[in-house]
Amino acid sequence: MNYIIENATLVNEGSTSLASVFVKDGVIEKINPTDCRDVANYNVIDATGLLLLPGVIDDHVHFREPGLTHKADIASESRAAVAGGVTSFMEMPNTNPPTLTQQLLQDKYDLAAEKSCANYSFYMGVSNNNMDEVLKTDPRRVCGIKVFMGSSTGNMLVEDGGTLSTLFKEAPCLVAAHCEDDATIKEMRDERLEMKDERGIGAWLHPVIRSAEACYKSSSKAVELAVKYGGRLHVMHVTTEKELSLFRNDISLRDKKITAEACLNHLWFSDKDYDRLGNMIKVNPAIKSEKDRLALLNALVDNRIDVIGTDHAPHTLEEKMSPYATAPSGAPSIQHVLPCMLELANQGLLSITKVVELMSHNPATLFNIRRRGFIREGYYADLVLVDPHKPQTISNSGILSKCGWTPYDGTGLHSSVTHTFVNGELVYHNGKVIDGVRGMRLEFERV
Ligand code: DOR
Ligand code: ZN
């Protein structure tokens, strides 16, 4: 199907303008054509009053397939993604089995080709003894290599100094790192879980145990190694003000060898939400103070943080209902990521053009994604229409993720995604996923 998206408010590449966009054969054919066109072969969408944005590229999701499909799977979570304006995702290796061989990585691509309604890429995983496999990763067809320099869901901690130095010296593409120092966390956990605090043991302890110090210790070590060995490092889910000193904003994104991501949960919630939400916002790294949250938002504006991801990490409600110490870390968020970020823009914390830069343009630039992330003629037509005046209240009952709950339940938002197009195909429209659309494997323009 070909489309004319007419009279939209186009938000793209730093500016906002009224535009009509022609979509043909999966790509953006023309923006504001001046010549006469035969419109008979196009389906016209009147986008008066709607924002037209490039589809969101989420560099950080956990879709749980294979092996953990009681929590989520590629089909269910990609449907939630397109509902949230996400047209491309990059998925993490802490599945079961973990993605530690090229064959297991290929198996995920095969699954996604069959099941994903959004475009996809999968990170290769690192353990203490799979470097030969890691180094075979194809930089033109795989988004990056994920290393857990801090233990989290799945047993993928890499602490071996030799492995880390080889990784930063020889990785054929970007290394994405989860940074939390394990020894610091363990020490604090032992101490705090034994203390008889009057608040009792609960999720409020999470940022005390998984502390700002643990984050800084690990992320500064990652930066040090990347600098020493000339590696290309992307620090995932930065959560503290202190870590921001590790990142630069005096050079362009294209020239950075060290980049940073912030995730929606850490931009939205702060430690004052633990009493209300408990384990529902138990995530790693922990959600920290309001001061940290505001510092992260500032760093989005001043370019020390380069991209926004979701860290969409579903667990079942039953799993999350266990006591604090045993409940798994992680929470779903992908289905509302774009309207939530637009809500922060609405609150005056950043501009809408900046939201688009951080969620679409910059992930495309940072990962060198081929022909996506911008509304440009000849690019794939990954597009989102948002009605800025269509309010919604997020509810567990509307959750498309298999887990069926969200920590954002009850949250009121001013805007809603009305249409999502993946490669020129309408895949989501007014609350409904249109089944049958399949995404493509992302490609990377890397030498
Ligand atoms: O909270 C988290 N959940 N952090 C991670 O690093 C992993 C993720 C998961 O897979 O559940
Ligand atoms: Zn994650």
PDB file of N, CA, C and O and ligand atoms in Angstrom, residues 62 64 94 148 152-153 178 283-284 311 313 315 329-330, ligand 1:
ATOM      1  N   HIS A  62      14.616  -6.225  26.189  1.00  0.00           N
ATOM      2  CA  HIS A  62      14.749  -7.645  26.567  1.00  0.00           C
ATOM      3  C   HIS A  62      13.435  -8.311  26.184  1.00  0.00           C
ATOM      4  O   HIS A  62      12.417  -8.101  26.852  1.00  0.00           O
ATOM      5  N   ARG A  64      13.139 -11.700  25.694  1.00  0.00           N
ATOM      6  CA  ARG A  64      13.029 -12.979  26.419  1.00  0.00           C
ATOM      7  C   ARG A  64      12.984 -14.243  25.580  1.00  0.00           C
ATOM      8  O   ARG A  64      12.762 -15.316  26.145  1.00  0.00           O
ATOM      9  N   ASN A  94      20.636 -11.665  27.264  1.00  0.00           N
ATOM     10  CA  ASN A  94      20.423 -12.466  28.487  1.00  0.00           C
ATOM     11  C   ASN A  94      19.130 -13.284  28.413  1.00  0.00           C
ATOM     12  O   ASN A  94      18.277 -13.222  29.283  1.00  0.00           O
ATOM     13  N   PHE A 148      27.949  -7.405  30.402  1.00  0.00           N
ATOM     14  CA  PHE A 148      27.458  -7.094  31.746  1.00  0.00           C
ATOM     15  C   PHE A 148      28.673  -6.924  32.658  1.00  0.00           C
ATOM     16  O   PHE A 148      29.248  -7.910  33.119  1.00  0.00           O
ATOM     17  N   SER A 152      23.199  -8.944  36.606  1.00  0.00           N
ATOM     18  CA  SER A 152      21.797  -8.567  36.596  1.00  0.00           C
ATOM     19  C   SER A 152      21.007  -9.815  36.232  1.00  0.00           C
ATOM     20  O   SER A 152      21.486 -10.928  36.447  1.00  0.00           O
ATOM     21  N   THR A 153      19.803  -9.646  35.669  1.00  0.00           N
ATOM     22  CA  THR A 153      19.009 -10.805  35.275  1.00  0.00           C
ATOM     23  C   THR A 153      19.826 -11.663  34.301  1.00  0.00           C
ATOM     24  O   THR A 153      20.355 -11.141  33.321  1.00  0.00           O
ATOM     25  N   HIS A 178      26.671  -2.742  30.581  1.00  0.00           N
ATOM     26  CA  HIS A 178      25.895  -2.549  31.813  1.00  0.00           C
ATOM     27  C   HIS A 178      26.927  -2.372  32.915  1.00  0.00           C
ATOM     28  O   HIS A 178      27.709  -3.273  33.190  1.00  0.00           O
ATOM     29  N   VAL A 283      14.542  -2.108  39.230  1.00  0.00           N
ATOM     30  CA  VAL A 283      15.250  -2.341  37.977  1.00  0.00           C
ATOM     31  C   VAL A 283      16.740  -2.131  38.234  1.00  0.00           C
ATOM     32  O   VAL A 283      17.120  -1.470  39.196  1.00  0.00           O
ATOM     33  N   ASN A 284      17.556  -2.721  37.368  1.00  0.00           N
ATOM     34  CA  ASN A 284      19.011  -2.555  37.477  1.00  0.00           C
ATOM     35  C   ASN A 284      19.552  -1.794  36.270  1.00  0.00           C
ATOM     36  O   ASN A 284      19.253  -2.208  35.152  1.00  0.00           O
ATOM     37  N   ASP A 311      15.039  -0.137  27.960  1.00  0.00           N
ATOM     38  CA  ASP A 311      15.357  -1.254  28.850  1.00  0.00           C
ATOM     39  C   ASP A 311      14.069  -2.008  29.202  1.00  0.00           C
ATOM     40  O   ASP A 311      13.873  -2.436  30.350  1.00  0.00           O
ATOM     41  N   ALA A 313      11.941  -4.654  30.056  1.00  0.00           N
ATOM     42  CA  ALA A 313      12.415  -5.916  30.637  1.00  0.00           C
ATOM     43  C   ALA A 313      11.290  -6.582  31.433  1.00  0.00           C
ATOM     44  O   ALA A 313      11.247  -6.513  32.666  1.00  0.00           O
ATOM     45  N   HIS A 315       8.849  -9.050  33.409  1.00  0.00           N
ATOM     46  CA  HIS A 315       8.766 -10.244  34.264  1.00  0.00           C
ATOM     47  C   HIS A 315       7.289 -10.411  34.578  1.00  0.00           C
ATOM     48  O   HIS A 315       6.530  -9.424  34.508  1.00  0.00           O
ATOM     49  N   SER A 329      14.706  -8.067  38.824  1.00  0.00           N
ATOM     50  CA  SER A 329      14.777  -6.665  38.414  1.00  0.00           C
ATOM     51  C   SER A 329      14.348  -6.531  36.969  1.00  0.00           C
ATOM     52  O   SER A 329      14.675  -7.374  36.134  1.00  0.00           O
ATOM     53  N   GLY A 330      13.652  -5.448  36.659  1.00  0.00           N
ATOM     54  CA  GLY A 330      13.216  -5.194  35.284  1.00  0.00           C
ATOM     55  C   GLY A 330      11.745  -4.864  35.254  1.00  0.00           C
ATOM     56  O   GLY A 330      10.976  -5.312  36.110  1.00  0.00           O
TER      57      GLY A 330
HETATM   58  O1  DOR B   1      16.430  -4.335  35.449  1.00  0.00           O
HETATM   59  C1  DOR B   1      17.006  -5.011  34.615  1.00  0.00           C
HETATM   60  N1  DOR B   1      16.371  -6.018  34.004  1.00  0.00           N
HETATM   61  N2  DOR B   1      18.285  -4.765  34.338  1.00  0.00           N
HETATM   62  C2  DOR B   1      19.010  -5.597  33.578  1.00  0.00           C
HETATM   63  O2  DOR B   1      20.186  -5.374  33.429  1.00  0.00           O
HETATM   64  C3  DOR B   1      18.414  -6.801  33.012  1.00  0.00           C
HETATM   65  C4  DOR B   1      16.976  -6.669  32.902  1.00  0.00           C
HETATM   66  C5  DOR B   1      16.299  -7.992  32.689  1.00  0.00           C
HETATM   67  O3  DOR B   1      16.713  -8.708  31.774  1.00  0.00           O
HETATM   68  O4  DOR B   1      15.351  -8.296  33.392  1.00  0.00           O
END
